Coordinates of C-alpha atoms in Angstrom, one line a residue:
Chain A
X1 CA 71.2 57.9 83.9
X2 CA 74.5 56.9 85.7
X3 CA 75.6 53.4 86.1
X4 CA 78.6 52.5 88.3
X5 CA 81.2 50.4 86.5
X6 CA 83.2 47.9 88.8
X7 CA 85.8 46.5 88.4
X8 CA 89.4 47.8 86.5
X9 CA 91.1 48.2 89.7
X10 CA 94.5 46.4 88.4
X11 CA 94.4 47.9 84.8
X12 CA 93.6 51.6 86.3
X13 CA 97.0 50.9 88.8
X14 CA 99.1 50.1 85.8
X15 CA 97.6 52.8 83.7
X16 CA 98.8 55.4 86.3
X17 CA 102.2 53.9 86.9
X18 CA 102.2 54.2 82.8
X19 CA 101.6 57.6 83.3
X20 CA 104.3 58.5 85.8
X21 CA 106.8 56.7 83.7
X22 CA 105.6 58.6 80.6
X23 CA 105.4 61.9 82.9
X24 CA 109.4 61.6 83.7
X25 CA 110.1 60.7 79.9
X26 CA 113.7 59.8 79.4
X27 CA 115.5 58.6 82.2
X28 CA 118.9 59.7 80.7
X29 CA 117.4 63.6 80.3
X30 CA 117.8 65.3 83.9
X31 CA 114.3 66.0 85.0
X32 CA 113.1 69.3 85.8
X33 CA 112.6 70.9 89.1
X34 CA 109.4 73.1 90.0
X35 CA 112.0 76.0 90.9
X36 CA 112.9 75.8 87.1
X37 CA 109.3 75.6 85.8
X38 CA 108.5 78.3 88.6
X39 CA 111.5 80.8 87.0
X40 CA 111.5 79.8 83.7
X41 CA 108.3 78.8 82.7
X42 CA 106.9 81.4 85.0
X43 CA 103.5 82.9 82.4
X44 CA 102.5 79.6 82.6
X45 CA 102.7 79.6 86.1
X46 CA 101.0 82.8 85.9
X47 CA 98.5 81.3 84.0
X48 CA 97.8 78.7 86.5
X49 CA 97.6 80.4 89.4
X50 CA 94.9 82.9 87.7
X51 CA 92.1 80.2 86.7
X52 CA 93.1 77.9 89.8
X53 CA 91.9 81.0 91.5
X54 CA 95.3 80.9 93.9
X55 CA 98.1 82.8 94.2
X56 CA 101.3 79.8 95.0
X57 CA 104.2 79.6 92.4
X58 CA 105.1 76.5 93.8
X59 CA 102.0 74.4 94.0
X60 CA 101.2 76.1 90.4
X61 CA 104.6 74.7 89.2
X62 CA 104.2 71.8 91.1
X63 CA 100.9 71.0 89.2
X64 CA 102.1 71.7 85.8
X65 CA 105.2 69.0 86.1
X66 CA 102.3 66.5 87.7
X67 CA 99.8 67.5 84.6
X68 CA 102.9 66.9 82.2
X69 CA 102.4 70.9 81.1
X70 CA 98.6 70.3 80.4
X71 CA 97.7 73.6 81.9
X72 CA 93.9 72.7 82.1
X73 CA 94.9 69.4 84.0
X74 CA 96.9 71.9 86.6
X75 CA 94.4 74.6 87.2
X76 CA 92.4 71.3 88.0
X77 CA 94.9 70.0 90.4
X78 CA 95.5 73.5 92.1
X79 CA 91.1 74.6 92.5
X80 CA 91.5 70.8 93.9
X81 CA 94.8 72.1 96.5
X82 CA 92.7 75.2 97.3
X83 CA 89.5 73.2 98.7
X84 CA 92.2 71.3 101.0
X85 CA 92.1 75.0 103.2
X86 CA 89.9 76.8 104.9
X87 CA 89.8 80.5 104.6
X88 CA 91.2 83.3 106.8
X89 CA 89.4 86.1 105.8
X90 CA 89.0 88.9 103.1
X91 CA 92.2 91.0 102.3
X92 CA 91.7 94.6 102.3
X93 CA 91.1 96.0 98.0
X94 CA 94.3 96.0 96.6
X95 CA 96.3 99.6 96.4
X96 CA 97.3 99.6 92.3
X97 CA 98.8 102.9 91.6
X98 CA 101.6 101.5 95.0
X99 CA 102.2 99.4 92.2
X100 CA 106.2 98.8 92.3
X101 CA 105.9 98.9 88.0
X102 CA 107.7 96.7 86.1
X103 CA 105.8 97.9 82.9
X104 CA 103.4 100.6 82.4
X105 CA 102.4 101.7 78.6
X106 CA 99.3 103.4 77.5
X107 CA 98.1 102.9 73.8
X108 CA 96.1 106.4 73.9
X109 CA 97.8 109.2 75.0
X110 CA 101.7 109.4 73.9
X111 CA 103.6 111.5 76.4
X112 CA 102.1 110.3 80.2
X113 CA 103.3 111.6 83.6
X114 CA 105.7 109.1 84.6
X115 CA 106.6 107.8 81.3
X116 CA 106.0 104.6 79.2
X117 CA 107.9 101.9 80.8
X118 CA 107.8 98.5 78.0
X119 CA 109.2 96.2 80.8
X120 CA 109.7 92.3 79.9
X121 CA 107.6 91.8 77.0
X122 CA 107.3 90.4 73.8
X123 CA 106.1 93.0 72.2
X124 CA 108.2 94.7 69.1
X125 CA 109.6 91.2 69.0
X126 CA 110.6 89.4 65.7
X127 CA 108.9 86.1 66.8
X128 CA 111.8 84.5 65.2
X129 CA 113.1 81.3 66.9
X130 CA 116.4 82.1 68.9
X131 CA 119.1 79.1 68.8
X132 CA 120.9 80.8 71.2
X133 CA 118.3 81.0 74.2
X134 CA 120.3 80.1 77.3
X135 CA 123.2 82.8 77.6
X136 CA 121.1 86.0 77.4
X137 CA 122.5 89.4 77.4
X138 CA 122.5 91.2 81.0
X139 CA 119.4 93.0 80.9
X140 CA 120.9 97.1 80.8
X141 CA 120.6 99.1 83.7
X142 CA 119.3 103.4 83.7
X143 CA 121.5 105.5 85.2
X144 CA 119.4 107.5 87.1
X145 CA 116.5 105.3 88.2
X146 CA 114.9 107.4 90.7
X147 CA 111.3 107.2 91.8
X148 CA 108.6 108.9 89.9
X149 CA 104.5 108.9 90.6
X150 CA 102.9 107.2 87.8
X151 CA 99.1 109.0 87.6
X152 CA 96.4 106.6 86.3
X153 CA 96.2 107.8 83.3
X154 CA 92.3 107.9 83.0
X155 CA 92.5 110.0 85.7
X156 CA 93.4 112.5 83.2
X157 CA 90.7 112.1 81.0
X158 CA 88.5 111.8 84.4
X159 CA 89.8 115.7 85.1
X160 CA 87.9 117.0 82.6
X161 CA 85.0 114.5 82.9
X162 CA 85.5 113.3 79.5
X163 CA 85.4 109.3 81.0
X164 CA 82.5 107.9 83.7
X165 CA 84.1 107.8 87.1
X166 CA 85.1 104.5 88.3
X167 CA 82.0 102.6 90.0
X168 CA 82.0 103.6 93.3
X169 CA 80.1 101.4 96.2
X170 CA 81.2 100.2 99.6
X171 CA 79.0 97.6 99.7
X172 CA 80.8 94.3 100.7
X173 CA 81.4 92.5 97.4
X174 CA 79.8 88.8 96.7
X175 CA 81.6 85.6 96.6
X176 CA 81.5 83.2 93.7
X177 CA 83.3 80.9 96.3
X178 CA 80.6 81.2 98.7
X179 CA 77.4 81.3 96.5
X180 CA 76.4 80.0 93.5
X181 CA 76.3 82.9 90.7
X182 CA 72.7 83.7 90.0
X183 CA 71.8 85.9 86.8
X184 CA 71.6 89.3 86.5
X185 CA 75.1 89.2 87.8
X186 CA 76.3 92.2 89.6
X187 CA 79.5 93.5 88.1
X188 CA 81.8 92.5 91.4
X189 CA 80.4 89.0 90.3
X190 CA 80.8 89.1 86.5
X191 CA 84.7 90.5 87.0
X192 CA 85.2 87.5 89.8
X193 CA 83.8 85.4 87.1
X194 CA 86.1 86.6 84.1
X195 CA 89.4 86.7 86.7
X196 CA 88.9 82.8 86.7
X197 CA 87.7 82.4 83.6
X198 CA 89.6 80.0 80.9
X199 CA 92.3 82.9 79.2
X200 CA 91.4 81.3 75.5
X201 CA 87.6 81.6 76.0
X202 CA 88.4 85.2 77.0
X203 CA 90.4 86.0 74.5
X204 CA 87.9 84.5 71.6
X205 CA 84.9 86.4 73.2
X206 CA 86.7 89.5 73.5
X207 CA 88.1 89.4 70.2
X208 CA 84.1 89.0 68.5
X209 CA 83.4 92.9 70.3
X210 CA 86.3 93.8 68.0
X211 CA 84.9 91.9 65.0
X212 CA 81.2 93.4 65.0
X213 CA 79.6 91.5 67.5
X214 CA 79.0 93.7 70.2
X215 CA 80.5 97.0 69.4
X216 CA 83.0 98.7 72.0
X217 CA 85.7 100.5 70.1
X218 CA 88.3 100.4 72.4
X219 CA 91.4 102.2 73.2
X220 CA 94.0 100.4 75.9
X221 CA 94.1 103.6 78.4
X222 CA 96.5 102.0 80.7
X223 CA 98.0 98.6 81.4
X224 CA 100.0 98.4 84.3
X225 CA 102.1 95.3 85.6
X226 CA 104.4 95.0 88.7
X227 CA 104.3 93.8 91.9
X228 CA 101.6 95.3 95.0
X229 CA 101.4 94.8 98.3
X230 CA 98.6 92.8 100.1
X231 CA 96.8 94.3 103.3
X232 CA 95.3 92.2 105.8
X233 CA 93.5 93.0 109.3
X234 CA 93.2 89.8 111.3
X235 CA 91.0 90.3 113.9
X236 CA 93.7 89.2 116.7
X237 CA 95.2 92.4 116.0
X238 CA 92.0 94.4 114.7
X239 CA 95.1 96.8 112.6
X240 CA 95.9 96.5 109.2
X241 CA 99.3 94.4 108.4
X242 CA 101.2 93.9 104.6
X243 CA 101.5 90.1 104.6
X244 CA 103.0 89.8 101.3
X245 CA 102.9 91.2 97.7
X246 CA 101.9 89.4 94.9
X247 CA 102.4 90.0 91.0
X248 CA 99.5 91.3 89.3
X249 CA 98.7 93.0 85.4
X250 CA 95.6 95.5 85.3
X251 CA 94.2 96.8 82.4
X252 CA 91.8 100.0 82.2
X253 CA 90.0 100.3 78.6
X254 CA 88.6 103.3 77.1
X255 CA 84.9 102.7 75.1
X256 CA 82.9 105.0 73.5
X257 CA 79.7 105.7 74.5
X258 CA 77.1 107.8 72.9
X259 CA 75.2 109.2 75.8
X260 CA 71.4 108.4 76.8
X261 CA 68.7 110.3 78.8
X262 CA 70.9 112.7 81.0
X263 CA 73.7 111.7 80.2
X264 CA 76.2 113.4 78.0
X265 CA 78.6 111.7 75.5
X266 CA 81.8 110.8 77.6
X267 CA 84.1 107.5 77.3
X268 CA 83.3 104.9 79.7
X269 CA 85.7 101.9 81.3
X270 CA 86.4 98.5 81.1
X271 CA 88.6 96.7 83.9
X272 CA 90.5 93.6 83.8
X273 CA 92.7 92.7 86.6
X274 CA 94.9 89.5 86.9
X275 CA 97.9 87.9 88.9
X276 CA 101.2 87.9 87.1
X277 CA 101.7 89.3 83.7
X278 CA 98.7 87.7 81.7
X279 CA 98.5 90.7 80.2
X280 CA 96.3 89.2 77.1
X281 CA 93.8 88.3 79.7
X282 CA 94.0 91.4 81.5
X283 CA 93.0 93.2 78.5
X284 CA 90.3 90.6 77.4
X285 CA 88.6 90.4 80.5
X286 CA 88.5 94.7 80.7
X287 CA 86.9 94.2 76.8
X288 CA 84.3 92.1 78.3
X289 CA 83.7 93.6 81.6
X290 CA 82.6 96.5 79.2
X291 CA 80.2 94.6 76.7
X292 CA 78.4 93.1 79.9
X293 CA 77.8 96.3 80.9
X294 CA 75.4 97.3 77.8
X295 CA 72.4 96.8 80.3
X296 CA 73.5 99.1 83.1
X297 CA 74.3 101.6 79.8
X298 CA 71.4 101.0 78.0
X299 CA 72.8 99.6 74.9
X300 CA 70.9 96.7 72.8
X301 CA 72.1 93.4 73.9
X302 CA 73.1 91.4 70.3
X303 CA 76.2 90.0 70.6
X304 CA 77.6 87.1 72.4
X305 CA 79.9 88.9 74.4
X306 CA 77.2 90.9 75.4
X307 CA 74.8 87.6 77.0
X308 CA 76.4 87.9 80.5
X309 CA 74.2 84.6 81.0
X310 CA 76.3 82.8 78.0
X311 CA 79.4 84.3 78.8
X312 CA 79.5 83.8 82.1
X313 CA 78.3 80.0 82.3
X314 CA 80.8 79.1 80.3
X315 CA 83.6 80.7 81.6
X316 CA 85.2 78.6 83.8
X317 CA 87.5 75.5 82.0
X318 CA 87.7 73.0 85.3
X319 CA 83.8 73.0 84.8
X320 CA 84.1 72.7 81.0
X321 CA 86.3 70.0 80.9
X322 CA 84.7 68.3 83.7
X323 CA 81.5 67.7 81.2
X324 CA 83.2 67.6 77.8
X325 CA 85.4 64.8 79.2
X326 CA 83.0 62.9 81.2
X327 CA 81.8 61.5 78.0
X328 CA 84.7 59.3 77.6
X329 CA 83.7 57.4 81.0
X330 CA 82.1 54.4 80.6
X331 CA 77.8 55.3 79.3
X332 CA 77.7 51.5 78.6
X333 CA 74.0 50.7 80.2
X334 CA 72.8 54.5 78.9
X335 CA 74.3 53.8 75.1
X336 CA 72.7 49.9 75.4
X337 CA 69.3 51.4 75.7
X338 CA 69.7 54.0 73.1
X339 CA 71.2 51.0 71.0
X340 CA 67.7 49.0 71.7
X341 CA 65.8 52.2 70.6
X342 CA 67.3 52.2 67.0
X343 CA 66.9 49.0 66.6
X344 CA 63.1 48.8 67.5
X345 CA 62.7 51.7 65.2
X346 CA 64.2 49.9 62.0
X347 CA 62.2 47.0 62.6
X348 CA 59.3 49.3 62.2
X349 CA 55.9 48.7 63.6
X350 CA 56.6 48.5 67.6
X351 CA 56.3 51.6 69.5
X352 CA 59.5 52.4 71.4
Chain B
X1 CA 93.7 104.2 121.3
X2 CA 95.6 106.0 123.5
X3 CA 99.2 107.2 121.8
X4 CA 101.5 104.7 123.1
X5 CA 99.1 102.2 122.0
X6 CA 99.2 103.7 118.8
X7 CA 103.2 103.7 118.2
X8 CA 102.8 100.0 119.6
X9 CA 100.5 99.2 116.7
X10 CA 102.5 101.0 114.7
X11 CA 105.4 99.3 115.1
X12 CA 104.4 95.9 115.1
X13 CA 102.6 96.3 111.5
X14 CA 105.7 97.9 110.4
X15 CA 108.0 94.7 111.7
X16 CA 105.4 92.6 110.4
X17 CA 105.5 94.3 106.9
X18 CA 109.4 93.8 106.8
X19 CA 109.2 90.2 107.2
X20 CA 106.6 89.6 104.7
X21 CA 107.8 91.1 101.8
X22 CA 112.1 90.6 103.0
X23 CA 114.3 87.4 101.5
X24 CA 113.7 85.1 104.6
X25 CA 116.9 83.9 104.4
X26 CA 118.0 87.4 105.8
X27 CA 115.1 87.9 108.3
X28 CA 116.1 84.4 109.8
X29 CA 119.5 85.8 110.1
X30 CA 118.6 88.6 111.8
X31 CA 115.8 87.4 114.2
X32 CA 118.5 84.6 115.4
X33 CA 119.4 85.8 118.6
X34 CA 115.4 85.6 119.6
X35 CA 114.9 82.3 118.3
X36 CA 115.7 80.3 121.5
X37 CA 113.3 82.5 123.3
X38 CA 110.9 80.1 125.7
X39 CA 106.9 80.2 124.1
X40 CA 104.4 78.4 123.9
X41 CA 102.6 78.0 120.2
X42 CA 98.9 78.6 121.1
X43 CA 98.1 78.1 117.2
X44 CA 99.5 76.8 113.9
X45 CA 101.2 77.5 112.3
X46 CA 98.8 76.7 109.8
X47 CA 98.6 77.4 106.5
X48 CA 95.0 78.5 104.8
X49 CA 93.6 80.9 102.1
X50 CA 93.2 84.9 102.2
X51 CA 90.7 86.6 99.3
X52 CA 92.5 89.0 97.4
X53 CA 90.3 92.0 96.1
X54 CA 90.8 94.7 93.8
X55 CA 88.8 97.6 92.4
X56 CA 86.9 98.5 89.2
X57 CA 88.6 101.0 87.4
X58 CA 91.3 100.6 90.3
X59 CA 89.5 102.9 92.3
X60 CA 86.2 102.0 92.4
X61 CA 84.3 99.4 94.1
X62 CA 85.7 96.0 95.5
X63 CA 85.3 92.9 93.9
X64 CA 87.1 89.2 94.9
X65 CA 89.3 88.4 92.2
X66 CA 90.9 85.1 93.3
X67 CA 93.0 83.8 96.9
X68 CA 96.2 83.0 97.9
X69 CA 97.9 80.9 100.2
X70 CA 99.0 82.4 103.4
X71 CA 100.1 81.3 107.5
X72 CA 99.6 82.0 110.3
X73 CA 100.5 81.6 113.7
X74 CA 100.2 82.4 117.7
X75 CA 102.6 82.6 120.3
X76 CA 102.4 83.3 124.1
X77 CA 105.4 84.0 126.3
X78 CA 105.9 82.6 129.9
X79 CA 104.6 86.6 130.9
X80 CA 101.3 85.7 129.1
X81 CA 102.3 88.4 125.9
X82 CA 100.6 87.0 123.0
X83 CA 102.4 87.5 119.1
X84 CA 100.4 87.4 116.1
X85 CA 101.9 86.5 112.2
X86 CA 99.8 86.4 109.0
X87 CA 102.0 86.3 106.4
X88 CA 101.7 84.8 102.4
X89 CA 102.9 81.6 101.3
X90 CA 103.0 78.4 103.3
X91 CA 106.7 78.9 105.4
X92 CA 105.4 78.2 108.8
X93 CA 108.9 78.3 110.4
X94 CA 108.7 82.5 109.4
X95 CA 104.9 82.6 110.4
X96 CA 106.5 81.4 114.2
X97 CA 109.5 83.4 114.2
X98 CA 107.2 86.2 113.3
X99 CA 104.8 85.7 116.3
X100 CA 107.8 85.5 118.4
X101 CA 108.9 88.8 117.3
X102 CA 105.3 90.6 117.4
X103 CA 105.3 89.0 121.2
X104 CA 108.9 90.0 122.2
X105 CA 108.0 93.9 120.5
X106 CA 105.1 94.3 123.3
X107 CA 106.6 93.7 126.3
X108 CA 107.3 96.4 128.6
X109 CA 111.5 95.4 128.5
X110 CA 111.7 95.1 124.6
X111 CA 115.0 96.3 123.6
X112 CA 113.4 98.6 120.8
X113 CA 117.2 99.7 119.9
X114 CA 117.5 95.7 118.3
X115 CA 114.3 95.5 116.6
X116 CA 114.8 98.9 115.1
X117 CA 118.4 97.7 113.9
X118 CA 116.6 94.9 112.8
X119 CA 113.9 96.2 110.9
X120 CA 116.3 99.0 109.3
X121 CA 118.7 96.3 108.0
X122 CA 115.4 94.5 106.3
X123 CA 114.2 97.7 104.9
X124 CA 117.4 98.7 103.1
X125 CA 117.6 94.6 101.6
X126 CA 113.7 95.7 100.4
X127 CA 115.1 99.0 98.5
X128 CA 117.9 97.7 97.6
X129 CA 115.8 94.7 95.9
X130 CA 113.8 97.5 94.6
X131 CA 116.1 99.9 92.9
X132 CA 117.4 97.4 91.2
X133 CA 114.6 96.3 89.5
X134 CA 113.1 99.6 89.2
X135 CA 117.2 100.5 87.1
X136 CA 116.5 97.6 85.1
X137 CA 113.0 98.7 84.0
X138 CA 113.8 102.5 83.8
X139 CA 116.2 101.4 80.8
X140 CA 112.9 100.0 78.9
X141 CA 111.5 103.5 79.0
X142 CA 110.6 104.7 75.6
X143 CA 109.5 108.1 73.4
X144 CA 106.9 107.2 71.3
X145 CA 107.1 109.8 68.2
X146 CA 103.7 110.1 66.3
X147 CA 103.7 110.5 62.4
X148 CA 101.4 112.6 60.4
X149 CA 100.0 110.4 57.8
X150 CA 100.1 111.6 54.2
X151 CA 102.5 114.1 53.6
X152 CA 105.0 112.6 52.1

């Protein structure tokens, strides 16, 4: 049972203007812009802008220098922005292999039409501190540079019909925004579910399939990040129009599967898909859009990762937080009466 | 659609592509001399949310994956041409001098020569914007060499 407190009004005033003066920190240290946080802090942006479900560098930047870098607090303050606009409409599915790459690598097959392109990443890095941070090298520059078609590399795998094709439907997907999820989840919904889900969560649920729980043995078949242009068809002009392009990391898995019933041994696929370059959660949301799909493939469900009803509900950090942390509010009339109950009890005797 | 109609259609999702993805600094600069143009805003621009899909296995079926910001706006000229912008990101002054441009391509007098000088200088900006990064990225290309494993 829920109380209202009253009161607190003053105190709660000065607690906030505490806050702001704590948010700016030193007065004599120039404060930061959401340009710089936006350039320079830009995977945390990236980060943002995935699980607050909304692609804007600046209102993402702008919410991490208002949650003092708390990235939870800014996904909060950006799913908040979003609810402030109404939508437009549905963009038309999003043309990946137009992808202008700015990395492309593939962890099972070596030599790749196109070639293996690392791109910015921290990858083959030392992880040793660098005191010298702010006057980086020019990044070097290919000679020849020209154009070349980068095949999904699954494809080649799908040529000899070694891998599952990719899910094909036309169906119009559903809307987590527009309706509650309802279990069994159809796969459009569970990989809505994981694109917003909490990146940590992710990571520690994909990382038990690797561990034993839930087997999926998987090979990283392509990951691909750059930047793609979006498609739109507003119905004033009834064509289809590029309004943009937005950053954005996909991952395509390999698993084994064993075969069942008519079906031969092949490999089948996972699929992650995120904006920016959160590559980590590309690749655990493509591990666990795979071990949710052991019902459609007819595997035993045992593992964790493999409860699309537990993985699934839990997902989603704005909701977490919202109940983990509403139990700091004031429960003083609910914690009295559960105070009164103990009591009775020790006396012994009188029924509660 | 008859052809005309087509290459009109054609056109204005081409111009409308440019502005979208060029620097706005430079499609300001360009679109200038149509600024002053007399019309009346019939909508926005207003800013709201587009759902961004992609596809399992990239080429499979659609799912939602998450929205982005994006404006739009509607313009009518004193001849009754209506313009129409989409465009991502909340810069309402580039959702208006789009509409303005998507009315102005229409009409029957448009001087086609200027919006195809236009949309020319923005394409080339968009390569050049390109081929740079694509340079930059071609240098992180790398030959993987594989090992046998007990031999030596």
């Amino acid at each position: 049972m829920y109380v209202a407190v009253k009161g607190g009004e003053k105190a709660i005033a000065a607690a906030h203007k505490l806050l702001a003066e704590e948010r700016r920190g030193d007065s004599a240290i120039p404060a930061i812009s959401t340009a710089q946080i936006s350039e320079q802090l830009s995977l945390g942006v990236d980060r943002v802008m995935n699980e607050g479900t909304l692609y804007d560098r600046e209102w993402a930047a702008l919410a991490i220098k208002q949650a003092r870098g708390d990235l939870i607090e800014a996904i909060f303050l950006l799913r908040a922005a979003r609810t402030t606009l109404s939508r437009f409409g549905y963009c038309e599915p999003l043309d990946t292999s137009a992808i202008q790459a700015k990395r492309r690598i593939s962890a099972a097959f070596k030599d790749i039409p196109g070639g293996q392109v690392l791109g910015p990443t921290f990858d083959y890095s030392h992880r040793l501190l660098e005191f010298e941070l702010d006057a980086p090298p020019p990044a070097e520059v290919a000679a020849a540079a020209e154009a070349v078609a980068m095949p999904r590399v699954l494809e080649l795998l799908g040529h000899e019909g070694l891998i599952e094709p990719a899910s094909a439907s036309d169906a119009a997907p559903g809307d987590l925004t527009e309706d509650p999820l309802e279990f069994p989840a159809s796969r459009d919904l569970r990989l809505q579910n994981l694109a917003r889900g909490d990146e940590g969560y992710l990571l520690a649920l994909a990382y038990s399939t690797q561990r034993g729980y839930g087997r999926s043995h998987p090979f990283a078949g392509e990951i691909r990040h750059g930047h793609v242009e979006v498609s739109f068809i507003p119905e004033e002009l009834g064509f289809a129009v590029t309004i943009g392009e937005i950053a954005i990391t996909e991952c395509e898995m390999i698993n084994q599967f064993k075969g069942s019933g008519g079906v031969p041994p092949q490999f089948t696929r996972g699929y992650g898909l995120v904006f920016g370059q959160c590559e980590r959660k590309a690749m655990s949301m493509a591990l666990l859009d795979r071990s949710l799909r052991a019902g459609e493939l007819g595997e035993e469900r045992v593992a964790p990762a493999q409860d699309e009803e537990f993985v699934l509900s839990h997902s989603d950090n704005v909701q977490a937080t919202g109940f983990v942390e509403h139990l700091k509010l004031p429960h003083y009339v609910d914690f009295q009466s559960e105070l009164q109950l103990i009591r009775r009890l020790r006396k012994g005797g009188e029924k509660p | 659609m008859t052809e005309i109609a087509a290459t009109q259609a054609q056109r204005r999702a081409a111009l409308a592509r440019l502005f979208a993805l060029a620097d706005w600094t430079l499609a300001r600069e360009l679109t200038e001399p149509f600024a002053g143009t007399a019309h009346h805003v019939v909508r926005g621009p207003e800013t709201g949310l587009v759902m961004l899909r992609g596809r399992m296995g990239s080429t499979g079926a659609a799912f939602n994956f998450g929205e982005a910001t994006a404006t739009r706006c509607s313009v009518r000229l004193a001849d009754k041409t209506e313009g129409h912008a989409y465009v991502l990101g909340r810069n309402g002054e580039l959702a208006r001098r789009m509409a303005l441009c998507d009315a102005l391509l229409q009409q029957p007098e448009a001087d086609m020569a200027a919006f195809d000088k236009i949309a020319q200088q923005m394409d080339e900006a968009i390569a050049a914007r390109r081929s740079a990064q694509a340079a930059k990225v071609a240098a992180t290309k790398v030959d993987f060499f594989t090992v046998v494993r007990g031999d030596g």
